[in-house]
Amino acid sequence: MSDTPSHRSTGVAARRRRIAASGALAAVIAAGLLVHTQLPDTALTDIAGDALYAAAAYAGIVLLLPRLGPPVVAGIAAAWCVGVELFQLTGLPGLWAQAFPPVVLLLGTVYDARDLIVYLATVVVVALVDALVRGRRAAS
């Protein structure tokens, strides 16, 4: 790899994006834990939890792979969320959660088709925000 100005600026941009993603991920995890542990279990809190899960997936992917563009990150995040939701159809996450309750935070327990809609909608919104932020930073 060369040490050209464009390479350095790409590295700086990736570092900045990784830092932003780590802050976003921490905030989303904190909000998710708050929703999960402090609010009543309702349809609204379930939807909020699903949206926060999808946002965390997106931020986690950006944290690991900050040079990927929003469409690619969105595709990976959506695939992860859908895969986890479909995995719930096996019943394994529910069994594992009985043995180790924190599993529910990562894998859930019961399949719900509504979750798929919430995941996909959230990933699209987060990707649009990410693209807007990246566009503004690139323009400045």
Short mmCIF file of C-alpha atoms in Angstrom, two decimals:
data_model
loop_
_atom_site.label_atom_id
_atom_site.label_comp_id
_atom_site.label_asym_id
_atom_site.label_seq_id
_atom_site.Cartn_x
_atom_site.Cartn_y
_atom_site.Cartn_z
CA MET A 1 0.00 0.00 0.00
CA SER A 2 1.26 3.43 -0.83
CA ASP A 3 1.20 6.39 1.50
CA THR A 4 -0.46 8.80 -0.92
CA PRO A 5 -2.67 11.64 0.28
CA SER A 6 -5.78 9.78 -0.91
CA HIS A 7 -4.73 6.65 0.99
CA ARG A 8 -4.14 8.69 4.15
CA SER A 9 -7.49 10.45 3.79
CA THR A 10 -9.23 7.10 3.26
CA GLY A 11 -7.58 5.78 6.42
CA VAL A 12 -8.61 8.86 8.37
CA ALA A 13 -12.17 8.55 7.08
CA ALA A 14 -12.27 4.87 8.07
CA ARG A 15 -10.97 5.71 11.54
CA ARG A 16 -13.55 8.46 11.99
CA ARG A 17 -16.31 6.17 10.79
CA ARG A 18 -15.16 3.42 13.15
CA ILE A 19 -15.14 5.85 16.09
CA ALA A 20 -18.63 7.10 15.21
CA ALA A 21 -19.86 3.52 14.84
CA SER A 22 -18.46 2.52 18.23
CA GLY A 23 -20.23 5.45 19.89
CA ALA A 24 -23.47 4.67 18.07
CA LEU A 25 -23.19 0.99 18.95
CA ALA A 26 -22.66 1.76 22.64
CA ALA A 27 -25.66 4.11 22.67
CA VAL A 28 -27.88 1.62 20.84
CA ILE A 29 -26.88 -1.24 23.15
CA ALA A 30 -27.58 0.92 26.20
CA ALA A 31 -30.99 1.89 24.80
CA GLY A 32 -31.74 -1.74 23.95
CA LEU A 33 -30.88 -2.91 27.45
CA LEU A 34 -33.04 -0.13 28.89
CA VAL A 35 -35.99 -1.17 26.72
CA HIS A 36 -35.46 -4.85 27.54
CA THR A 37 -35.01 -4.51 31.30
CA GLN A 38 -36.93 -1.40 32.35
CA LEU A 39 -40.01 -1.09 30.14
CA PRO A 40 -43.10 -3.30 30.08
CA ASP A 41 -43.20 -6.04 27.46
CA THR A 42 -45.59 -4.62 24.85
CA ALA A 43 -45.83 -4.61 21.06
CA LEU A 44 -44.29 -1.14 21.04
CA THR A 45 -41.28 -2.14 23.15
CA ASP A 46 -40.86 -5.27 21.01
CA ILE A 47 -40.74 -3.11 17.88
CA ALA A 48 -38.33 -0.69 19.57
CA GLY A 49 -36.10 -3.59 20.56
CA ASP A 50 -36.14 -4.96 17.02
CA ALA A 51 -35.23 -1.56 15.57
CA LEU A 52 -32.41 -1.16 18.07
CA TYR A 53 -31.16 -4.68 17.25
CA ALA A 54 -31.02 -3.85 13.54
CA ALA A 55 -29.29 -0.53 14.24
CA ALA A 56 -26.76 -2.36 16.43
CA ALA A 57 -26.12 -4.89 13.67
CA TYR A 58 -25.47 -2.07 11.20
CA ALA A 59 -23.18 -0.20 13.61
CA GLY A 60 -21.32 -3.40 14.47
CA ILE A 61 -20.61 -4.10 10.83
CA VAL A 62 -19.37 -0.54 10.29
CA LEU A 63 -17.16 -0.94 13.36
CA LEU A 64 -15.61 -4.11 11.92
CA LEU A 65 -15.51 -3.01 8.26
CA PRO A 66 -15.54 0.80 8.16
CA ARG A 67 -14.54 1.07 4.49
CA LEU A 68 -17.69 -0.64 3.24
CA GLY A 69 -20.32 1.65 1.80
CA PRO A 70 -23.81 1.98 3.26
CA PRO A 71 -25.51 -0.27 0.67
CA VAL A 72 -23.12 -3.15 1.40
CA VAL A 73 -23.33 -2.66 5.16
CA ALA A 74 -27.13 -2.53 4.88
CA GLY A 75 -27.16 -5.78 2.92
CA ILE A 76 -25.00 -7.55 5.48
CA ALA A 77 -26.98 -6.16 8.43
CA ALA A 78 -30.29 -7.14 6.83
CA ALA A 79 -29.00 -10.63 6.05
CA TRP A 80 -27.80 -11.04 9.64
CA CYS A 81 -31.13 -9.90 11.11
CA VAL A 82 -33.21 -12.05 8.76
CA GLY A 83 -30.91 -15.03 9.37
CA VAL A 84 -31.24 -14.71 13.14
CA GLU A 85 -35.02 -14.37 12.87
CA LEU A 86 -35.29 -17.44 10.64
CA PHE A 87 -32.96 -19.36 12.98
CA GLN A 88 -35.60 -18.89 15.67
CA LEU A 89 -37.83 -21.25 13.66
CA THR A 90 -35.50 -24.10 14.69
CA GLY A 91 -36.36 -23.61 18.36
CA LEU A 92 -32.67 -23.70 19.30
CA PRO A 93 -32.42 -20.09 20.49
CA GLY A 94 -35.30 -20.71 22.90
CA LEU A 95 -33.65 -23.85 24.26
CA TRP A 96 -30.30 -22.11 24.61
CA ALA A 97 -31.98 -19.16 26.36
CA GLN A 98 -33.40 -21.54 28.96
CA ALA A 99 -29.86 -22.64 29.80
CA PHE A 100 -28.28 -19.18 29.45
CA PRO A 101 -30.85 -16.33 29.48
CA PRO A 102 -28.59 -13.64 27.91
CA VAL A 103 -28.79 -15.62 24.64
CA VAL A 104 -32.19 -13.99 24.16
CA LEU A 105 -30.47 -10.61 23.67
CA LEU A 106 -28.49 -11.87 20.68
CA LEU A 107 -30.71 -14.55 19.14
CA GLY A 108 -34.23 -13.90 20.44
CA THR A 109 -36.51 -16.85 21.04
CA VAL A 110 -39.71 -16.78 18.97
CA TYR A 111 -40.11 -16.10 15.26
CA ASP A 112 -42.32 -13.13 14.37
CA ALA A 113 -42.72 -12.02 10.75
CA ARG A 114 -43.28 -8.44 11.92
CA ASP A 115 -39.69 -8.42 13.15
CA LEU A 116 -38.48 -8.88 9.58
CA ILE A 117 -40.30 -5.73 8.47
CA VAL A 118 -38.92 -3.74 11.40
CA TYR A 119 -35.38 -4.97 10.74
CA LEU A 120 -35.47 -4.12 7.06
CA ALA A 121 -37.08 -0.71 7.57
CA THR A 122 -34.55 0.18 10.26
CA VAL A 123 -31.58 -0.93 8.18
CA VAL A 124 -32.79 1.22 5.28
CA VAL A 125 -33.21 4.29 7.51
CA VAL A 126 -29.83 3.81 9.20
CA ALA A 127 -28.12 3.30 5.82
CA LEU A 128 -29.69 6.51 4.50
CA VAL A 129 -28.49 8.44 7.55
CA ASP A 130 -25.03 6.89 7.17
CA ALA A 131 -24.92 7.84 3.48
CA LEU A 132 -25.97 11.42 4.26
CA VAL A 133 -23.32 11.77 6.96
CA ARG A 134 -20.65 10.29 4.70
CA GLY A 135 -21.69 12.59 1.87
CA ARG A 136 -21.44 15.66 4.08
CA ARG A 137 -18.03 14.65 5.39
CA ALA A 138 -16.75 13.97 1.87
CA ALA A 139 -18.02 17.37 0.70
CA SER A 140 -16.26 19.23 3.52
#
